[in-house]
mmCIF file of C-alpha atoms and ligand atoms in Angstrom:
data_model
loop_
_atom_site.group_PDB
_atom_site.id
_atom_site.type_symbol
_atom_site.label_atom_id
_atom_site.label_comp_id
_atom_site.label_asym_id
_atom_site.label_seq_id
_atom_site.Cartn_x
_atom_site.Cartn_y
_atom_site.Cartn_z
ATOM 1 C CA MET A 2 109.420 149.700 90.566
ATOM 2 C CA THR A 3 109.371 145.775 90.963
ATOM 3 C CA GLN A 4 105.980 144.229 90.187
ATOM 4 C CA PRO A 5 104.076 142.979 93.105
ATOM 5 C CA ARG A 6 103.781 139.024 92.913
ATOM 6 C CA ILE A 7 100.617 137.093 93.844
ATOM 7 C CA TYR A 8 101.401 133.364 94.756
ATOM 8 C CA LEU A 9 98.910 130.786 93.899
ATOM 9 C CA ASP A 10 100.727 127.728 93.690
ATOM 10 C CA ASN A 11 100.646 126.588 97.139
ATOM 11 C CA ALA A 12 99.839 122.967 96.177
ATOM 12 C CA ALA A 13 103.143 122.889 94.416
ATOM 13 C CA SER A 14 105.043 124.151 97.394
ATOM 14 C CA SER A 15 104.351 126.672 99.993
ATOM 15 C CA PRO A 16 106.534 129.205 101.947
ATOM 16 C CA VAL A 17 107.835 128.023 105.181
ATOM 17 C CA SER A 18 106.067 129.620 108.167
ATOM 18 C CA PRO A 19 108.281 131.854 110.416
ATOM 19 C CA LEU A 20 107.616 129.530 113.335
ATOM 20 C CA ALA A 21 108.742 126.467 111.488
ATOM 21 C CA LEU A 22 111.795 128.439 110.169
ATOM 22 C CA GLU A 23 112.680 129.596 113.955
ATOM 23 C CA ALA A 24 112.208 126.161 115.089
ATOM 24 C CA MET A 25 114.725 124.750 112.719
ATOM 25 C CA TRP A 26 117.651 127.294 113.157
ATOM 26 C CA PRO A 27 119.308 125.726 116.338
ATOM 27 C CA PHE A 28 119.648 122.393 114.489
ATOM 28 C CA PHE A 29 121.940 123.764 111.751
ATOM 29 C CA ARG A 30 124.333 125.320 114.015
ATOM 30 C CA ALA A 31 124.128 124.964 118.003
ATOM 31 C CA ASP A 32 122.491 121.499 118.106
ATOM 32 C CA PHE A 33 123.691 120.179 114.979
ATOM 33 C CA GLY A 34 124.941 116.740 116.302
ATOM 34 C CA ASN A 35 124.085 113.343 114.808
ATOM 35 C CA PRO A 36 121.023 112.086 116.504
ATOM 36 C CA SER A 37 122.913 108.498 116.708
ATOM 37 C CA ALA A 38 125.878 110.031 118.706
ATOM 38 C CA ILE A 39 126.002 109.420 122.385
ATOM 39 C CA HIS A 40 127.377 113.073 123.583
ATOM 40 C CA SER A 41 125.222 116.008 124.270
ATOM 41 C CA TYR A 42 125.108 117.272 120.673
ATOM 42 C CA GLY A 43 123.767 113.977 119.658
ATOM 43 C CA GLN A 44 121.291 113.598 122.625
ATOM 44 C CA ALA A 45 120.091 117.354 121.891
ATOM 45 C CA ALA A 46 119.498 116.320 118.329
ATOM 46 C CA LYS A 47 117.837 112.929 119.147
ATOM 47 C CA LYS A 48 115.401 114.779 121.803
ATOM 48 C CA ALA A 49 114.233 117.205 119.008
ATOM 49 C CA LEU A 50 113.749 114.508 116.470
ATOM 50 C CA GLU A 51 111.588 112.276 119.005
ATOM 51 C CA GLU A 52 109.816 115.540 119.856
ATOM 52 C CA ALA A 53 108.850 116.111 116.241
ATOM 53 C CA ARG A 54 107.906 112.421 115.922
ATOM 54 C CA ARG A 55 105.481 113.072 118.937
ATOM 55 C CA LYS A 56 103.843 115.980 117.380
ATOM 56 C CA VAL A 57 103.446 114.633 114.070
ATOM 57 C CA ALA A 58 101.775 111.394 115.538
ATOM 58 C CA LEU A 59 99.548 113.744 117.936
ATOM 59 C CA ALA A 60 98.410 115.614 114.869
ATOM 60 C CA LEU A 61 97.546 112.558 112.855
ATOM 61 C CA GLY A 62 96.108 110.355 115.805
ATOM 62 C CA ALA A 63 99.047 107.858 115.730
ATOM 63 C CA LYS A 64 101.397 106.394 117.861
ATOM 64 C CA SER A 65 105.135 107.812 117.765
ATOM 65 C CA SER A 66 106.393 104.713 116.908
ATOM 66 C CA GLU A 67 104.094 104.450 113.616
ATOM 67 C CA ILE A 68 105.804 107.645 112.421
ATOM 68 C CA PHE A 69 108.910 107.494 109.965
ATOM 69 C CA PHE A 70 110.679 110.365 108.684
ATOM 70 C CA VAL A 71 111.495 110.342 104.942
ATOM 71 C CA SER A 72 112.839 112.717 102.250
ATOM 72 C CA GLY A 73 109.296 113.648 100.966
ATOM 73 C CA GLY A 74 105.943 112.771 99.696
ATOM 74 C CA THR A 75 107.409 110.865 96.791
ATOM 75 C CA GLU A 76 109.611 108.573 99.133
ATOM 76 C CA SER A 77 106.820 108.099 101.417
ATOM 77 C CA ASP A 78 104.547 106.744 98.606
ATOM 78 C CA ASN A 79 107.372 104.676 97.207
ATOM 79 C CA TRP A 80 108.150 103.177 100.628
ATOM 80 C CA ALA A 81 104.481 102.450 101.329
ATOM 81 C CA ILE A 82 103.922 100.548 98.262
ATOM 82 C CA GLN A 83 107.155 98.601 98.574
ATOM 83 C CA SER A 84 106.365 97.738 102.148
ATOM 84 C CA ALA A 85 103.008 96.422 101.079
ATOM 85 C CA VAL A 86 104.204 94.343 98.346
ATOM 86 C CA LYS A 87 106.835 92.708 100.527
ATOM 87 C CA MET A 88 104.481 91.991 103.335
ATOM 88 C CA ALA A 89 101.990 90.391 101.247
ATOM 89 C CA LYS A 90 103.872 88.683 98.888
ATOM 90 C CA ALA A 91 102.685 85.206 99.655
ATOM 91 C CA LYS A 92 99.097 86.438 98.961
ATOM 92 C CA GLY A 93 99.465 87.747 95.432
ATOM 93 C CA ARG A 94 100.667 90.270 92.879
ATOM 94 C CA HIS A 95 97.646 92.334 92.184
ATOM 95 C CA ILE A 96 97.300 96.063 93.336
ATOM 96 C CA VAL A 97 94.208 98.495 92.856
ATOM 97 C CA THR A 98 94.851 102.493 92.326
ATOM 98 C CA SER A 99 93.207 105.235 90.456
ATOM 99 C CA ALA A 100 94.232 106.865 87.182
ATOM 100 C CA THR A 101 94.125 110.046 88.890
ATOM 101 C CA GLU A 102 97.005 109.525 91.313
ATOM 102 C CA HIS A 103 100.073 111.483 91.439
ATOM 103 C CA ASN A 104 103.001 110.190 89.424
ATOM 104 C CA ALA A 105 104.880 109.411 93.015
ATOM 105 C CA VAL A 106 102.165 106.396 93.020
ATOM 106 C CA ILE A 107 101.673 105.692 89.521
ATOM 107 C CA LYS A 108 105.365 105.475 88.518
ATOM 108 C CA PRO A 109 106.251 102.856 91.163
ATOM 109 C CA LEU A 110 103.194 100.807 90.438
ATOM 110 C CA GLU A 111 104.272 100.828 86.770
ATOM 111 C CA GLU A 112 107.755 99.712 87.750
ATOM 112 C CA LEU A 113 106.013 96.681 89.331
ATOM 113 C CA VAL A 114 104.109 95.879 86.396
ATOM 114 C CA GLY A 115 107.442 95.366 84.672
ATOM 115 C CA GLN A 116 108.224 92.884 87.513
ATOM 116 C CA GLY A 117 105.216 90.752 86.790
ATOM 117 C CA TYR A 118 102.588 92.444 89.049
ATOM 118 C CA ALA A 119 99.063 93.482 87.695
ATOM 119 C CA VAL A 120 97.722 96.780 88.493
ATOM 120 C CA THR A 121 93.948 97.845 88.045
ATOM 121 C CA PHE A 122 93.561 101.574 87.440
ATOM 122 C CA LEU A 123 90.196 102.692 88.546
ATOM 123 C CA ARG A 124 88.493 105.452 86.670
ATOM 124 C CA PRO A 125 86.795 108.294 88.730
ATOM 125 C CA ASP A 126 83.520 110.113 87.804
ATOM 126 C CA LYS A 127 83.625 113.559 86.177
ATOM 127 C CA LEU A 128 84.183 114.959 89.592
ATOM 128 C CA GLY A 129 87.000 112.881 90.443
ATOM 129 C CA ARG A 130 85.178 110.581 92.814
ATOM 130 C CA ILE A 131 85.882 106.805 93.125
ATOM 131 C CA ASP A 132 82.636 104.721 93.946
ATOM 132 C CA PRO A 133 83.357 102.124 96.520
ATOM 133 C CA SER A 134 81.366 99.674 94.516
ATOM 134 C CA ALA A 135 83.912 100.096 91.542
ATOM 135 C CA LEU A 136 86.687 99.297 94.123
ATOM 136 C CA GLU A 137 84.726 96.200 95.272
ATOM 137 C CA ALA A 138 84.364 95.088 91.687
ATOM 138 C CA ALA A 139 88.213 95.679 91.179
ATOM 139 C CA LEU A 140 89.304 93.449 94.131
ATOM 140 C CA ARG A 141 90.576 89.881 93.455
ATOM 141 C CA ASP A 142 91.739 87.113 95.596
ATOM 142 C CA ASP A 143 95.137 87.948 95.000
ATOM 143 C CA THR A 144 94.867 91.929 95.640
ATOM 144 C CA ILE A 145 97.407 92.829 97.972
ATOM 145 C CA LEU A 146 97.233 96.835 98.117
ATOM 146 C CA VAL A 147 94.870 99.347 97.184
ATOM 147 C CA SER A 148 96.484 102.862 97.107
ATOM 148 C CA LEU A 149 93.900 105.887 96.767
ATOM 149 C CA ALA A 150 94.763 109.548 97.518
ATOM 150 C CA LEU A 151 92.851 111.159 100.220
ATOM 151 C CA ALA A 152 92.625 114.390 97.956
ATOM 152 C CA ASN A 153 93.612 114.889 94.434
ATOM 153 C CA ASN A 154 96.508 117.265 93.778
ATOM 154 C CA VAL A 155 95.041 118.553 90.428
ATOM 155 C CA VAL A 156 91.403 119.230 91.116
ATOM 156 C CA GLY A 157 91.134 118.988 95.088
ATOM 157 C CA THR A 158 88.449 116.137 95.177
ATOM 158 C CA ILE A 159 88.556 114.566 98.610
ATOM 159 C CA LEU A 160 87.736 110.842 98.618
ATOM 160 C CA ASP A 161 85.553 109.054 100.987
ATOM 161 C CA ILE A 162 88.537 107.117 102.372
ATOM 162 C CA PRO A 163 86.617 105.283 105.065
ATOM 163 C CA ALA A 164 84.057 103.825 102.908
ATOM 164 C CA LEU A 165 86.706 102.779 100.561
ATOM 165 C CA VAL A 166 88.847 101.218 103.380
ATOM 166 C CA LYS A 167 85.782 99.367 104.616
ATOM 167 C CA VAL A 168 85.636 97.519 101.130
ATOM 168 C CA ALA A 169 89.088 96.730 101.139
ATOM 169 C CA LYS A 170 89.153 95.415 104.712
ATOM 170 C CA LYS A 171 86.295 92.801 103.871
ATOM 171 C CA LYS A 172 88.860 91.306 101.698
ATOM 172 C CA LYS A 173 92.027 91.934 104.321
ATOM 173 C CA VAL A 174 93.520 94.109 101.753
ATOM 174 C CA LEU A 175 96.144 96.573 102.817
ATOM 175 C CA PHE A 176 95.135 100.153 102.262
ATOM 176 C CA HIS A 177 97.757 103.151 101.348
ATOM 177 C CA THR A 178 96.413 106.745 101.147
ATOM 178 C CA ASP A 179 98.654 109.623 99.702
ATOM 179 C CA ALA A 180 97.624 112.445 101.954
ATOM 180 C CA VAL A 181 100.063 114.877 100.679
ATOM 181 C CA GLN A 182 97.621 117.494 99.625
ATOM 182 C CA ALA A 183 95.102 116.815 102.574
ATOM 183 C CA VAL A 184 97.336 117.185 105.519
ATOM 184 C CA GLY A 185 97.632 120.271 107.206
ATOM 185 C CA HIS A 186 94.478 121.414 105.062
ATOM 186 C CA ILE A 187 91.746 119.398 106.393
ATOM 187 C CA PRO A 188 91.517 117.317 109.694
ATOM 188 C CA VAL A 189 93.283 114.008 109.087
ATOM 189 C CA ASN A 190 93.105 111.111 111.643
ATOM 190 C CA VAL A 191 94.683 107.840 110.700
ATOM 191 C CA ARG A 192 92.521 105.676 113.140
ATOM 192 C CA ASP A 193 88.989 107.358 111.619
ATOM 193 C CA LEU A 194 90.315 106.766 108.188
ATOM 194 C CA GLY A 195 91.294 103.192 108.960
ATOM 195 C CA VAL A 196 94.209 102.919 106.707
ATOM 196 C CA ASP A 197 97.524 100.964 107.173
ATOM 197 C CA LEU A 198 99.848 103.518 105.447
ATOM 198 C CA LEU A 199 99.800 107.020 104.796
ATOM 199 C CA SER A 200 102.005 109.582 103.016
ATOM 200 C CA ILE A 201 102.710 113.184 103.914
ATOM 201 C CA SER A 202 105.139 116.020 102.682
ATOM 202 C CA GLY A 203 106.391 118.899 104.849
ATOM 203 C CA HIS A 204 106.512 121.636 101.910
ATOM 204 C CA LYS A 205 102.780 121.477 101.279
ATOM 205 C CA PHE A 206 101.684 123.066 104.643
ATOM 206 C CA HIS A 207 104.232 125.590 105.085
ATOM 207 C CA GLY A 208 107.158 123.125 106.343
ATOM 208 C CA PRO A 209 110.469 122.605 104.444
ATOM 209 C CA LYS A 210 111.057 120.929 101.246
ATOM 210 C CA GLY A 211 112.861 117.580 101.274
ATOM 211 C CA VAL A 212 111.204 116.101 104.449
ATOM 212 C CA GLY A 213 107.929 113.859 104.756
ATOM 213 C CA VAL A 214 106.473 111.140 106.729
ATOM 214 C CA LEU A 215 105.203 107.635 106.194
ATOM 215 C CA PHE A 216 102.530 106.516 108.704
ATOM 216 C CA ALA A 217 102.754 102.644 108.949
ATOM 217 C CA LYS A 218 100.622 100.635 111.168
ATOM 218 C CA LEU A 219 102.435 98.573 113.476
ATOM 219 C CA PRO A 220 103.640 95.696 114.368
ATOM 220 C CA ARG A 221 103.718 94.379 110.653
ATOM 221 C CA LEU A 222 104.517 97.535 108.754
ATOM 222 C CA PRO A 223 106.592 98.993 107.580
ATOM 223 C CA HIS A 224 109.216 96.667 105.672
ATOM 224 C CA PRO A 225 112.854 97.987 105.845
ATOM 225 C CA TYR A 226 113.991 99.403 102.421
ATOM 226 C CA ILE A 227 117.208 101.513 102.807
ATOM 227 C CA PHE A 228 119.864 99.619 104.368
ATOM 228 C CA GLY A 229 122.768 100.999 106.361
ATOM 229 C CA GLY A 230 123.094 102.498 109.865
ATOM 230 C CA GLY A 231 119.565 101.358 110.978
ATOM 231 C CA GLN A 232 118.063 104.696 111.741
ATOM 232 C CA GLU A 233 114.265 105.024 111.732
ATOM 233 C CA ARG A 234 114.223 101.804 113.718
ATOM 234 C CA GLY A 235 115.882 99.738 110.977
ATOM 235 C CA GLY A 236 113.400 100.886 108.220
ATOM 236 C CA ARG A 237 115.103 103.814 106.610
ATOM 237 C CA SER A 238 118.804 104.096 107.175
ATOM 238 C CA GLY A 239 120.676 107.362 106.780
ATOM 239 C CA THR A 240 121.408 110.230 109.147
ATOM 240 C CA GLU A 241 118.021 111.893 109.994
ATOM 241 C CA ASN A 242 117.056 115.253 108.594
ATOM 242 C CA VAL A 243 116.819 116.923 112.178
ATOM 243 C CA PRO A 244 116.105 120.523 111.007
ATOM 244 C CA GLY A 245 113.533 119.145 108.405
ATOM 245 C CA ALA A 246 111.760 116.819 110.958
ATOM 246 C CA VAL A 247 111.560 119.629 113.548
ATOM 247 C CA GLY A 248 110.176 122.373 110.813
ATOM 248 C CA LEU A 249 107.666 119.801 109.505
ATOM 249 C CA ALA A 250 106.324 118.875 112.831
ATOM 250 C CA VAL A 251 106.097 122.580 114.042
ATOM 251 C CA ALA A 252 104.465 123.637 110.642
ATOM 252 C CA LEU A 253 102.000 120.781 111.253
ATOM 253 C CA GLU A 254 100.961 121.803 114.623
ATOM 254 C CA GLU A 255 100.318 125.302 113.386
ATOM 255 C CA ALA A 256 98.409 124.117 110.412
ATOM 256 C CA VAL A 257 96.151 122.275 112.808
ATOM 257 C CA ARG A 258 95.856 125.296 114.948
ATOM 258 C CA GLU A 259 94.941 127.277 111.936
ATOM 259 C CA PHE A 260 91.857 125.105 111.143
ATOM 260 C CA ARG A 261 89.954 127.489 113.353
ATOM 261 C CA SER A 262 90.142 130.249 110.597
ATOM 262 C CA ILE A 263 89.763 127.639 107.548
ATOM 263 C CA ASP A 264 86.336 129.298 106.894
ATOM 264 C CA ALA A 265 88.275 132.428 105.844
ATOM 265 C CA LEU A 266 90.283 130.485 103.464
ATOM 266 C CA ILE A 267 87.297 128.461 102.039
ATOM 267 C CA ALA A 268 85.253 132.121 101.500
ATOM 268 C CA LEU A 269 88.415 133.311 99.450
ATOM 269 C CA ARG A 270 88.583 130.033 97.403
ATOM 270 C CA ASP A 271 84.829 130.548 96.829
ATOM 271 C CA ARG A 272 85.153 134.059 95.666
ATOM 272 C CA LEU A 273 88.067 133.071 93.171
ATOM 273 C CA ILE A 274 85.743 130.268 91.893
ATOM 274 C CA GLU A 275 82.850 132.583 91.562
ATOM 275 C CA GLY A 276 84.827 135.134 89.899
ATOM 276 C CA THR A 277 86.615 132.972 87.429
ATOM 277 C CA LEU A 278 83.378 131.320 86.540
ATOM 278 C CA LYS A 279 82.198 134.533 85.102
ATOM 279 C CA ILE A 280 84.568 134.190 82.165
ATOM 280 C CA ALA A 281 82.906 132.733 79.198
ATOM 281 C CA GLY A 282 84.018 129.127 78.607
ATOM 282 C CA ALA A 283 85.558 128.438 82.180
ATOM 283 C CA GLU A 284 84.446 125.374 83.975
ATOM 284 C CA LEU A 285 85.370 124.356 87.558
ATOM 285 C CA THR A 286 86.846 120.878 87.727
ATOM 286 C CA GLY A 287 86.787 118.487 90.632
ATOM 287 C CA ASP A 288 83.931 118.028 93.204
ATOM 288 C CA PRO A 289 82.332 121.364 94.117
ATOM 289 C CA VAL A 290 81.173 120.374 97.690
ATOM 290 C CA ASN A 291 83.937 117.787 98.819
ATOM 291 C CA ARG A 292 87.121 119.660 97.663
ATOM 292 C CA LEU A 293 90.188 120.817 99.527
ATOM 293 C CA PRO A 294 89.922 124.374 101.076
ATOM 294 C CA GLN A 295 92.731 125.639 99.103
ATOM 295 C CA ILE A 296 92.264 124.498 95.590
ATOM 296 C CA ALA A 297 90.365 126.115 92.862
ATOM 297 C CA SER A 298 90.781 124.391 89.345
ATOM 298 C CA PHE A 299 89.271 125.051 86.044
ATOM 299 C CA VAL A 300 89.471 124.351 82.267
ATOM 300 C CA PHE A 301 88.868 127.167 79.667
ATOM 301 C CA SER A 302 87.292 126.315 76.299
ATOM 302 C CA ALA A 303 89.264 127.736 73.205
ATOM 303 C CA LEU A 304 92.448 127.813 74.943
ATOM 304 C CA LYS A 305 95.281 125.884 73.142
ATOM 305 C CA SER A 306 97.583 125.297 76.031
ATOM 306 C CA SER A 307 97.711 126.041 79.756
ATOM 307 C CA VAL A 308 101.230 127.137 79.127
ATOM 308 C CA HIS A 309 99.750 130.408 77.382
ATOM 309 C CA LEU A 310 97.845 131.127 80.405
ATOM 310 C CA ILE A 311 100.481 130.530 83.126
ATOM 311 C CA ASN A 312 102.720 132.557 80.923
ATOM 312 C CA ALA A 313 100.300 135.437 80.416
ATOM 313 C CA MET A 314 99.762 135.334 84.274
ATOM 314 C CA ASN A 315 103.368 135.248 85.072
ATOM 315 C CA GLU A 316 104.116 138.292 83.043
ATOM 316 C CA VAL A 317 101.725 140.394 85.375
ATOM 317 C CA GLY A 318 103.043 138.733 88.471
ATOM 318 C CA LEU A 319 100.333 135.877 89.125
ATOM 319 C CA CYS A 320 102.117 132.756 90.048
ATOM 320 C CA ALA A 321 99.884 129.530 89.386
ATOM 321 C CA SER A 322 100.150 126.234 87.736
ATOM 322 C CA SER A 323 98.256 123.933 85.223
ATOM 323 C CA GLY A 324 96.445 120.409 85.550
ATOM 324 C CA SER A 325 99.820 118.759 84.755
ATOM 325 C CA ALA A 326 101.302 120.444 87.968
ATOM 326 C CA CYS A 327 104.226 118.621 89.480
ATOM 327 C CA SER A 328 105.161 117.221 86.272
ATOM 328 C CA ALA A 329 107.934 118.773 84.442
ATOM 329 C CA ALA A 330 105.995 118.503 81.253
ATOM 330 C CA ALA A 331 103.456 121.182 81.989
ATOM 331 C CA ASN A 332 102.712 121.152 78.108
ATOM 332 C CA GLU A 333 101.193 117.732 78.330
ATOM 333 C CA ALA A 334 97.506 116.957 78.688
ATOM 334 C CA SER A 335 96.620 116.340 82.372
ATOM 335 C CA HIS A 336 96.320 112.651 82.962
ATOM 336 C CA VAL A 337 94.137 113.365 86.066
ATOM 337 C CA LEU A 338 91.724 115.452 84.060
ATOM 338 C CA MET A 339 91.820 112.731 81.001
ATOM 339 C CA ALA A 340 91.006 109.998 83.550
ATOM 340 C CA MET A 341 87.854 112.251 84.790
ATOM 341 C CA GLY A 342 86.494 112.134 81.074
ATOM 342 C CA TYR A 343 87.606 115.530 79.831
ATOM 343 C CA PRO A 344 88.589 115.597 76.153
ATOM 344 C CA ASN A 345 92.166 116.138 75.245
ATOM 345 C CA ASN A 346 91.647 119.858 74.292
ATOM 346 C CA LEU A 347 90.173 120.754 77.623
ATOM 347 C CA ALA A 348 92.752 118.563 79.552
ATOM 348 C CA ARG A 349 95.484 120.745 77.958
ATOM 349 C CA ALA A 350 93.689 123.926 78.916
ATOM 350 C CA SER A 351 93.567 123.918 82.659
ATOM 351 C CA LEU A 352 94.446 126.088 85.541
ATOM 352 C CA ARG A 353 95.036 125.152 89.127
ATOM 353 C CA LEU A 354 94.799 128.276 91.661
ATOM 354 C CA SER A 355 96.076 126.970 95.009
ATOM 355 C CA LEU A 356 95.857 129.232 98.123
ATOM 356 C CA SER A 357 97.133 129.514 101.512
ATOM 357 C CA ARG A 358 96.469 131.306 104.794
ATOM 358 C CA TYR A 359 98.862 133.996 103.593
ATOM 359 C CA ASN A 360 96.444 135.016 100.635
ATOM 360 C CA THR A 361 94.525 138.237 101.113
ATOM 361 C CA PRO A 362 91.183 139.106 100.076
ATOM 362 C CA LYS A 363 92.911 142.020 98.074
ATOM 363 C CA GLU A 364 95.148 139.611 96.168
ATOM 364 C CA ILE A 365 91.922 137.627 95.255
ATOM 365 C CA GLN A 366 90.300 140.627 94.029
ATOM 366 C CA THR A 367 93.287 141.439 91.862
ATOM 367 C CA VAL A 368 93.454 138.078 90.303
ATOM 368 C CA ILE A 369 89.533 138.110 89.499
ATOM 369 C CA GLU A 370 89.671 141.460 87.815
ATOM 370 C CA LEU A 371 93.032 140.333 85.871
ATOM 371 C CA LEU A 372 92.101 136.908 84.868
ATOM 372 C CA PRO A 373 89.453 137.520 82.101
ATOM 373 C CA SER A 374 91.882 139.590 79.938
ATOM 374 C CA LEU A 375 94.715 137.135 80.632
ATOM 375 C CA VAL A 376 92.434 134.112 79.571
ATOM 376 C CA ASN A 377 91.364 136.146 76.211
ATOM 377 C CA LYS A 378 95.329 136.960 75.636
ATOM 378 C CA ALA A 379 96.143 133.546 76.204
ATOM 379 C CA ARG A 380 93.461 132.431 73.698
ATOM 380 C CA GLU A 381 94.833 134.532 71.094
ATOM 381 C CA LYS A 382 98.174 132.802 71.304
ATOM 382 C CA GLY A 383 96.910 129.527 69.837
ATOM 383 C CA ARG A 384 94.985 131.120 66.933
HETATM 384 C C1 PLP B 13 99.274 114.259 95.909
HETATM 385 C C2 PLP B 13 101.047 114.373 95.908
HETATM 386 N N1 PLP B 13 101.762 113.183 96.371
HETATM 387 C C3 PLP B 13 103.189 113.310 96.369
HETATM 388 C C4 PLP B 13 103.768 114.351 95.768
HETATM 389 C C5 PLP B 13 105.065 114.382 95.892
HETATM 390 O O1 PLP B 13 105.698 114.920 97.090
HETATM 391 P P1 PLP B 13 107.290 115.557 97.231
HETATM 392 O O2 PLP B 13 107.348 116.685 96.405
HETATM 393 O O3 PLP B 13 107.277 115.823 98.711
HETATM 394 O O4 PLP B 13 107.964 114.525 96.844
HETATM 395 C C6 PLP B 13 103.084 115.649 95.564
HETATM 396 C C7 PLP B 13 103.631 116.761 95.271
HETATM 397 O O5 PLP B 13 103.313 117.578 94.608
HETATM 398 C C8 PLP B 13 101.446 115.523 95.559
HETATM 399 O O6 PLP B 13 100.775 116.429 95.385
#
């Protein structure tokens, strides 16, 4: 008999919803045409692409013309940063971000440092929050961009982006938010946030992998960065991923509809938190109140490495990841937890359980029952 598996790593990638998958099928075979072609195959693909753009715009409170399809969250973050840098080049070379950002933001910024830019990495508090006054103090006359994630991918803390945008706007500084973990999980409206640039990724909310979106406020953004056939209104050349865009849009539409049952997901998450905190030496990481509905994250004392725990869990069919999630080197201390002030030993001993609407109360109960002995087993490993 094969062992039942319980999937609690939805923040790394989530299963494509049946509705999204169904919507994508025709664009692989029947309506596979190139959206730039004039004939009926091309027209059908073009129509679907524009309908997908309209749906995404509606979900985010944007205009269709402000939605650009890309290959995922990483590309969206990279394009946002490059656009801002090009647009504000006459103003200066200073950028402000947080030390808790995803590497899809940190690495392109480090690349810019090598080209003579200065980057200030803000330090959050122990809960992962950034104080608007800390941002205010970091802004300089030559600051051109602030990039702060709406919600953190490791601990799930949600930032007060409108308050942070207000500070940046006083100095006329562009604002980008990586909303990859937030969109599809909490209501996101680009106008309410006040941001100029926002990044999302399909596979984080039951859409397909390899497709994402950059929202960019027109008319001055975004700046073109891939040159060729002039697709995506000249900004990002390359034949569009029509099935991907369709799947992302349908998944997003569905996720927004599912907000009505978000309380059930929050109750599951809280049950998981409560159960896990009964383990001696377990500590919840991130903001206990302003946190994503789908993320429960912890550190464990006397655990040498997250890898020991993830492996012990995997042996009994529980699939989760650590605080270095989304990085190939799961063995490393999480840079997010380190930035939040956790000592190295705890930053190496983290666990992220990320749920979805497909998880059941029974699954959560099983996890709570199994976890104490698995943590003990993992602790033994390092002795
Ligand atoms: C906050 C955040 N930004 C960006 C990304 C990268 O997204 P993608 O996998 O679509 O490139 C991730 C993926 O884990 C993420 O969590």
